[in-house]
């Protein structure tokens, strides 16, 4: 079973788009943060503060990032620069892990 | 910020009802488990194995448990015996923490 060990978890969920996207924040010993989240089928636009690495754990999605269109499947990831916008379309439920690159 | 400290988190989400209910499993140092989850508006039936304590972190819900109907709001919790069934109706997004009583 793939786990994150010895982390702190913020109890309160992060809820976006009326619950169609939700996540939990994990804080690691070194102070770095990740979120583990779920996106229901739909299209969502996100704005980043820090750069992010979005790892798709289950499901697949299409990502519009600048002029690029990425097709990302479970086991794959994509990078989003800091202070940028990306649009993501999920044809099915997507389970993801977002790592914030400070 | 209310957090759980020094826990292991299973990366993969628990996904029910086509993503309308999802959760993450936390394993504590003493081996006990909790899930942190979100329920979208709707009515859901669950069957328990171990007894559970369901703590509502945000939102409100109505719970049918045996002959009882409970109205549970954020900050409140309800107990579900082992090997039983309960029906929960969420008029809004509900954020919850489920503790398993082994």
Short mmCIF file of C-alpha atoms in Angstrom, two decimals:
data_model
loop_
_atom_site.label_atom_id
_atom_site.label_comp_id
_atom_site.label_asym_id
_atom_site.label_seq_id
_atom_site.Cartn_x
_atom_site.Cartn_y
_atom_site.Cartn_z
CA UNK A 1 0.00 0.00 0.00
CA UNK A 2 1.53 3.30 -1.12
CA UNK A 3 1.54 5.73 1.81
CA UNK A 4 3.07 8.97 3.01
CA UNK A 5 4.67 8.40 6.40
CA UNK A 6 4.96 10.74 9.41
CA UNK A 7 3.00 13.61 8.02
CA UNK A 8 0.58 16.11 9.51
CA UNK A 9 -2.82 16.29 7.90
CA UNK A 10 -5.03 19.35 8.06
CA UNK A 11 -8.43 18.05 9.17
CA UNK A 12 -10.51 20.53 7.18
CA UNK A 13 -11.02 19.72 3.50
CA UNK A 14 -10.13 22.13 0.70
CA UNK A 15 -13.35 22.40 -1.31
CA UNK A 16 -13.57 23.93 -4.80
CA UNK A 17 -16.27 24.11 -7.48
CA UNK A 18 -19.07 23.19 -5.05
CA UNK A 19 -17.28 20.03 -3.98
CA UNK A 20 -16.49 18.74 -7.45
CA UNK A 21 -12.84 19.18 -6.54
CA UNK A 22 -11.74 18.52 -2.97
CA UNK A 23 -8.42 17.83 -1.32
CA UNK A 24 -6.57 17.40 1.99
CA UNK A 25 -3.36 19.18 2.84
CA UNK A 26 -0.39 17.15 4.06
CA UNK A 27 2.56 18.86 5.74
CA UNK A 28 5.86 17.00 5.75
CA UNK A 29 8.63 17.11 8.36
CA UNK A 30 10.71 19.38 6.12
CA UNK A 31 7.82 21.86 5.94
CA UNK A 32 6.93 21.02 2.36
CA UNK A 33 3.28 20.54 1.47
CA UNK A 34 1.28 18.27 -0.80
CA UNK A 35 -2.45 17.92 -1.35
CA UNK A 36 -4.22 14.65 -2.08
CA UNK A 37 -7.36 15.39 -4.00
CA UNK A 38 -10.20 14.15 -6.17
CA UNK A 39 -11.71 15.81 -9.24
CA UNK A 40 -15.11 14.72 -10.48
CA UNK A 41 -15.80 14.71 -14.23
CA UNK A 42 -15.75 18.28 -15.47
CA UNK A 43 -13.53 21.16 -16.61
CA UNK A 44 -11.79 23.33 -14.03
CA UNK A 45 -9.44 26.30 -14.16
CA UNK A 46 -6.80 26.71 -11.47
CA UNK A 47 -4.32 29.47 -10.69
CA UNK A 48 -1.05 28.54 -9.04
CA UNK A 49 0.92 30.47 -6.45
CA UNK A 50 3.96 28.23 -6.04
CA UNK A 51 4.98 25.93 -8.86
CA UNK A 52 3.22 22.57 -8.72
CA UNK A 53 3.83 19.00 -9.78
CA UNK A 54 0.49 17.32 -10.41
CA UNK A 55 0.69 13.52 -10.22
CA UNK A 56 -2.35 11.59 -11.49
CA UNK A 57 -2.97 8.59 -9.23
CA UNK A 58 -6.11 7.30 -10.97
CA UNK A 59 -8.16 8.40 -13.96
CA UNK A 60 -7.02 10.53 -16.88
CA UNK A 61 -7.32 14.13 -17.87
CA UNK A 62 -6.53 16.71 -20.51
CA UNK A 63 -4.59 19.76 -19.45
CA UNK A 64 -4.38 23.09 -21.25
CA UNK A 65 -1.27 24.87 -20.03
CA UNK A 66 -0.27 27.90 -22.05
CA UNK A 67 -0.25 26.78 -25.70
CA UNK A 68 0.23 23.13 -24.72
CA UNK A 69 -2.38 20.44 -24.48
CA UNK A 70 -1.32 17.45 -22.39
CA UNK A 71 -3.06 14.10 -22.07
CA UNK A 72 -2.14 12.78 -18.65
CA UNK A 73 -2.95 9.29 -17.40
CA UNK A 74 -2.64 7.55 -14.04
CA UNK A 75 1.03 7.18 -13.14
CA UNK A 76 1.99 10.28 -15.10
CA UNK A 77 2.46 13.85 -13.90
CA UNK A 78 2.70 17.38 -15.27
CA UNK A 79 4.44 20.50 -14.05
CA UNK A 80 2.75 23.87 -13.64
CA UNK A 81 4.91 27.00 -13.22
CA UNK A 82 4.33 29.41 -10.35
CA UNK A 83 1.78 32.18 -10.77
CA UNK A 84 0.17 30.62 -13.81
CA UNK A 85 -3.21 29.29 -14.91
CA UNK A 86 -4.14 25.89 -16.24
CA UNK A 87 -7.38 24.29 -17.35
CA UNK A 88 -8.01 20.64 -16.69
CA UNK A 89 -10.75 18.45 -18.15
CA UNK A 90 -11.58 15.18 -16.42
CA UNK A 91 -13.76 12.72 -18.36
CA UNK A 92 -13.85 10.50 -15.26
CA UNK A 93 -13.07 10.72 -11.54
CA UNK A 94 -9.42 11.71 -11.11
CA UNK A 95 -7.39 11.03 -7.99
CA UNK A 96 -4.32 13.25 -7.77
CA UNK A 97 -1.38 14.33 -5.63
CA UNK A 98 -0.22 17.94 -5.95
CA UNK A 99 3.29 18.77 -4.73
CA UNK A 100 4.09 22.43 -4.11
CA UNK A 101 7.60 23.45 -5.20
CA UNK A 102 8.69 26.30 -2.91
CA UNK B 1 -5.16 25.00 12.20
CA UNK B 2 -6.59 21.67 13.38
CA UNK B 3 -4.32 18.84 12.25
CA UNK B 4 -3.55 15.19 12.86
CA UNK B 5 0.15 14.82 13.62
CA UNK B 6 2.59 11.99 12.73
CA UNK B 7 0.21 9.90 10.74
CA UNK B 8 0.56 7.75 7.64
CA UNK B 9 -1.74 8.59 4.77
CA UNK B 10 -2.71 6.09 2.11
CA UNK B 11 -2.12 7.90 -1.19
CA UNK B 12 -4.99 6.30 -3.07
CA UNK B 13 -8.43 7.81 -2.48
CA UNK B 14 -11.43 5.77 -1.33
CA UNK B 15 -14.10 6.54 -3.93
CA UNK B 16 -17.79 5.72 -3.52
CA UNK B 17 -20.98 6.59 -5.43
CA UNK B 18 -19.08 7.64 -8.57
CA UNK B 19 -16.98 10.12 -6.61
CA UNK B 20 -19.83 11.78 -4.75
CA UNK B 21 -18.27 10.42 -1.58
CA UNK B 22 -14.50 10.21 -1.33
CA UNK B 23 -12.06 9.87 1.53
CA UNK B 24 -8.42 9.33 2.52
CA UNK B 25 -7.29 6.78 5.06
CA UNK B 26 -5.06 7.88 7.92
CA UNK B 27 -3.19 5.32 10.01
CA UNK B 28 -2.08 6.40 13.47
CA UNK B 29 0.99 5.26 15.41
CA UNK B 30 -1.18 3.02 17.59
CA UNK B 31 -2.51 1.29 14.46
CA UNK B 32 -5.93 2.89 14.68
CA UNK B 33 -7.46 4.29 11.51
CA UNK B 34 -9.57 7.28 10.54
CA UNK B 35 -10.82 8.52 7.21
CA UNK B 36 -11.19 12.16 6.26
CA UNK B 37 -13.87 12.46 3.63
CA UNK B 38 -16.28 14.63 1.70
CA UNK B 39 -19.87 13.88 0.74
CA UNK B 40 -21.57 15.87 -1.99
CA UNK B 41 -25.28 16.67 -1.70
CA UNK B 42 -27.24 13.41 -1.92
CA UNK B 43 -28.44 10.37 -0.01
CA UNK B 44 -26.07 7.46 0.62
CA UNK B 45 -26.33 4.13 2.38
CA UNK B 46 -23.28 2.71 4.15
CA UNK B 47 -22.61 -0.61 5.86
CA UNK B 48 -20.12 -0.71 8.71
CA UNK B 49 -17.66 -3.44 9.60
CA UNK B 50 -16.13 -2.00 12.77
CA UNK B 51 -18.10 0.48 14.84
CA UNK B 52 -17.61 4.07 13.70
CA UNK B 53 -17.73 7.54 15.15
CA UNK B 54 -18.69 10.00 12.40
CA UNK B 55 -17.63 13.56 13.19
CA UNK B 56 -19.09 16.28 10.95
CA UNK B 57 -16.43 18.93 10.28
CA UNK B 58 -18.49 21.14 7.96
CA UNK B 59 -22.01 21.05 6.59
CA UNK B 60 -25.01 19.23 8.04
CA UNK B 61 -26.78 15.99 7.41
CA UNK B 62 -29.68 13.80 8.39
CA UNK B 63 -28.91 10.26 9.45
CA UNK B 64 -31.30 7.31 9.55
CA UNK B 65 -29.86 4.73 11.92
CA UNK B 66 -32.21 1.92 12.86
CA UNK B 67 -35.44 3.62 13.98
CA UNK B 68 -33.62 6.85 14.83
CA UNK B 69 -33.37 9.98 12.72
CA UNK B 70 -30.51 12.27 13.70
CA UNK B 71 -29.86 15.82 12.53
CA UNK B 72 -26.11 16.30 12.77
CA UNK B 73 -24.35 19.61 12.26
CA UNK B 74 -20.72 20.68 12.01
CA UNK B 75 -18.99 20.08 15.32
CA UNK B 76 -21.29 17.22 16.21
CA UNK B 77 -20.84 13.49 15.75
CA UNK B 78 -22.84 10.28 15.74
CA UNK B 79 -21.98 6.69 16.57
CA UNK B 80 -22.67 3.74 14.29
CA UNK B 81 -22.49 0.20 15.71
CA UNK B 82 -20.39 -2.48 14.02
CA UNK B 83 -21.95 -4.53 11.24
CA UNK B 84 -24.85 -2.15 10.74
CA UNK B 85 -26.35 0.04 8.03
CA UNK B 86 -27.08 3.72 8.03
CA UNK B 87 -28.49 6.15 5.50
CA UNK B 88 -27.21 9.68 5.34
CA UNK B 89 -28.72 12.62 3.48
CA UNK B 90 -26.55 15.66 2.81
CA UNK B 91 -28.35 18.82 1.64
CA UNK B 92 -24.93 20.46 1.14
CA UNK B 93 -21.26 19.44 0.90
CA UNK B 94 -20.30 17.63 4.10
CA UNK B 95 -16.73 17.32 5.36
CA UNK B 96 -16.33 14.49 7.85
CA UNK B 97 -13.89 12.45 9.91
CA UNK B 98 -14.72 8.79 10.51
CA UNK B 99 -12.98 7.02 13.38
CA UNK B 100 -13.00 3.24 13.39
CA UNK B 101 -13.52 1.67 16.82
CA UNK B 102 -11.70 -1.68 16.80
#
